[in-house]
Amino acid sequence: MSLIHTTSQELFQRAQQSIPGGVNSPVRAFRAVGGKPLFMKSAKGAYLYDEDGNQYLDLINSWGPMILGHAHEEIEKAVRDALPGSLSFGAPTRREVEMAELIISMVPSVEKVRMVNSGTEATMSAIRVARGYTGRDKMIKFEGCYHGHGDSFLIAAGSGAITLGVPDSPGVTKGVANDTLTAPYNDLEAVQTLIDANPAQIAAIILEPVVGNMGLVPPAEGFLQGLRDLCTKEGIVLIFDEVMTGFRLAKGGAQELYGVTPDMTTLGKIIGGGMPVGAYGGKVDIMNSVAPAGPVYQAGTLSGNPIAMSAGMAALSYLNEHPELYAQLQQITDKLVNGTKQNMQELGLNYTINQVGSMYSVFFTEEPVTDFASAKTSDLELFGRYFHQMLQRGIYLAPSQFETLFVSSAITDDLAEAYLAANREALQALQA
Ligand code: KE4
């Protein structure tokens, strides 16, 4: 079934004349999988519709935010109801207080929280606060983890950076890079070695408590608690970057799921219900160092924007009031993963699949994938062919081996069956 993509191709041709690479975020350009990106026109529930009228079952969901599916009535109503009050004031509003109180009630580590406009702003700000609070300069991140495009993080970065082969981006100065130390994910010994080599110099350790940006990699048994203990002992600020996992793996994110409480948490994606929202929060004594309460400066014209708060409040309130949704997401994702494993077994294939809750990745390698090095043993050419075989069958996957899939509550059992039928045909086509 070859879908017609004429309009998308025309738009992509035009876009490349006015936007770098024709996209406003690199991973959307399909560079890692070949072919040309599709331009989406609308979406509803589990489906995306492109400019040529093709329908796709969506397994990206805007890279996480659309956990309730697209155009959810309660989120759209909240935005419609907020519109007549104008779009932005640049002054404090009631909704921001309500949003902060709701986040604090849902996320165990957050005692105070500051709203920003993206996950990148959240992580950039959190690191500055940790450095200001401790008076230390260095930070530890993990190879393959992605924390947005802030300079400090574009060292051994995952997601689009590794997808495009620039895990250490040009433009990041040596001075900045010198203050970012890296260790393999799941390697506590490597972290201890870095701490021993930099005594009393490390302000923070930041990580994805469940990694989505090298493909899906769960924390090894004891890894999160081990980091927690090390940070407590050394006076290092432990930051969980829950931009992906927050409100997705549980109401309280990965920190609730694994029972390990960081000192600070960064949030994004779901928090905005599809609108541009990020946030960072944590212990009161750390957050009270943030201006104007304290000396660490951070600001934003549209931070706490009333329309974005309305969408975010509707999304978080729905999740807070429907905790049964997480069991539903677990069940449908188990069906997708177990069905894929069964398809592979019947076809004599033995690729690795990692899953936590409603996030999962199929790695085109037979090795266990526990860190960046093992994720990179995947056959990227084969992944690209699989991606297009699924796309031709109306299944929209992340266009990179180094990304995770995000399941929405709009994916029902019958849609999972359709996905698995396409998956079987796509895997068979790879063998032809
Ligand atoms: P944004 O600045 O893109 O809102 O958030 C940055 C960020 C921070 N932390 C984590 C754990 C993240 O996954 C992200 C962004 N995730 C990517 C997907 N891998 C966004 C998609 C894109 O770059 O277009």
mmCIF file of C-alpha atoms and ligand atoms in Angstrom, residues 25-28 63 117-121 123 146-149 159-160 208 212-213 241-244 266 268-269 277 402-403 406, ligand 1:
data_model
loop_
_atom_site.group_PDB
_atom_site.id
_atom_site.type_symbol
_atom_site.label_atom_id
_atom_site.label_comp_id
_atom_site.label_asym_id
_atom_site.label_seq_id
_atom_site.Cartn_x
_atom_site.Cartn_y
_atom_site.Cartn_z
ATOM 1 C CA SER A 25 13.274 20.213 15.700
ATOM 2 C CA PRO A 26 15.880 17.947 14.067
ATOM 3 C CA VAL A 27 14.475 14.523 14.891
ATOM 4 C CA ARG A 28 11.331 15.352 12.864
ATOM 5 C CA TRP A 63 7.032 12.846 21.986
ATOM 6 C CA ASN A 117 8.248 27.041 28.752
ATOM 7 C CA SER A 118 10.107 23.848 27.808
ATOM 8 C CA GLY A 119 11.997 20.881 29.186
ATOM 9 C CA THR A 120 15.253 22.516 28.105
ATOM 10 C CA GLU A 121 14.483 25.614 30.155
ATOM 11 C CA THR A 123 16.949 21.469 33.021
ATOM 12 C CA TYR A 146 19.275 13.829 26.716
ATOM 13 C CA HIS A 147 18.250 16.800 28.827
ATOM 14 C CA GLY A 148 17.381 19.309 26.102
ATOM 15 C CA HIS A 149 19.752 21.479 24.102
ATOM 16 C CA SER A 159 17.967 11.711 21.260
ATOM 17 C CA GLY A 160 18.350 13.905 18.184
ATOM 18 C CA GLU A 208 16.622 10.286 33.193
ATOM 19 C CA GLY A 212 13.902 7.376 26.707
ATOM 20 C CA ASN A 213 16.610 9.114 24.696
ATOM 21 C CA ASP A 241 14.917 14.723 34.651
ATOM 22 C CA GLU A 242 11.298 13.544 34.401
ATOM 23 C CA VAL A 243 10.401 15.569 31.317
ATOM 24 C CA MET A 244 9.432 12.253 29.659
ATOM 25 C CA THR A 266 12.505 18.710 35.961
ATOM 26 C CA GLY A 268 7.772 18.967 30.656
ATOM 27 C CA LYS A 269 5.660 17.370 27.913
ATOM 28 C CA VAL A 277 5.225 24.173 29.381
ATOM 29 C CA PHE A 402 17.458 6.228 19.814
ATOM 30 C CA GLU A 403 13.946 7.272 20.827
ATOM 31 C CA PHE A 406 4.777 6.605 23.940
HETATM 32 P P1 KE4 B 1 12.128 20.197 25.311
HETATM 33 O O1 KE4 B 1 13.062 21.388 25.425
HETATM 34 O O2 KE4 B 1 12.243 19.507 23.968
HETATM 35 O O3 KE4 B 1 10.697 20.512 25.708
HETATM 36 O O4 KE4 B 1 12.612 19.111 26.418
HETATM 37 C C1 KE4 B 1 13.952 18.680 26.402
HETATM 38 C C2 KE4 B 1 14.036 17.336 27.086
HETATM 39 C C3 KE4 B 1 14.541 17.272 28.372
HETATM 40 N N1 KE4 B 1 14.632 16.097 29.039
HETATM 41 C C4 KE4 B 1 14.216 14.941 28.463
HETATM 42 C C5 KE4 B 1 14.338 13.664 29.225
HETATM 43 C C6 KE4 B 1 13.689 14.950 27.147
HETATM 44 O O5 KE4 B 1 13.307 13.788 26.570
HETATM 45 C C7 KE4 B 1 13.590 16.165 26.443
HETATM 46 C C8 KE4 B 1 13.065 16.247 25.019
HETATM 47 N N2 KE4 B 1 12.759 15.008 24.409
HETATM 48 C C9 KE4 B 1 12.816 14.983 22.942
HETATM 49 C C10 KE4 B 1 12.501 13.545 22.500
HETATM 50 N N3 KE4 B 1 13.634 12.701 22.659
HETATM 51 C C11 KE4 B 1 11.910 15.992 22.317
HETATM 52 C C12 KE4 B 1 11.701 15.798 20.830
HETATM 53 C C13 KE4 B 1 12.513 16.758 20.012
HETATM 54 O O6 KE4 B 1 13.688 17.025 20.346
HETATM 55 O O7 KE4 B 1 11.946 17.248 19.017
#
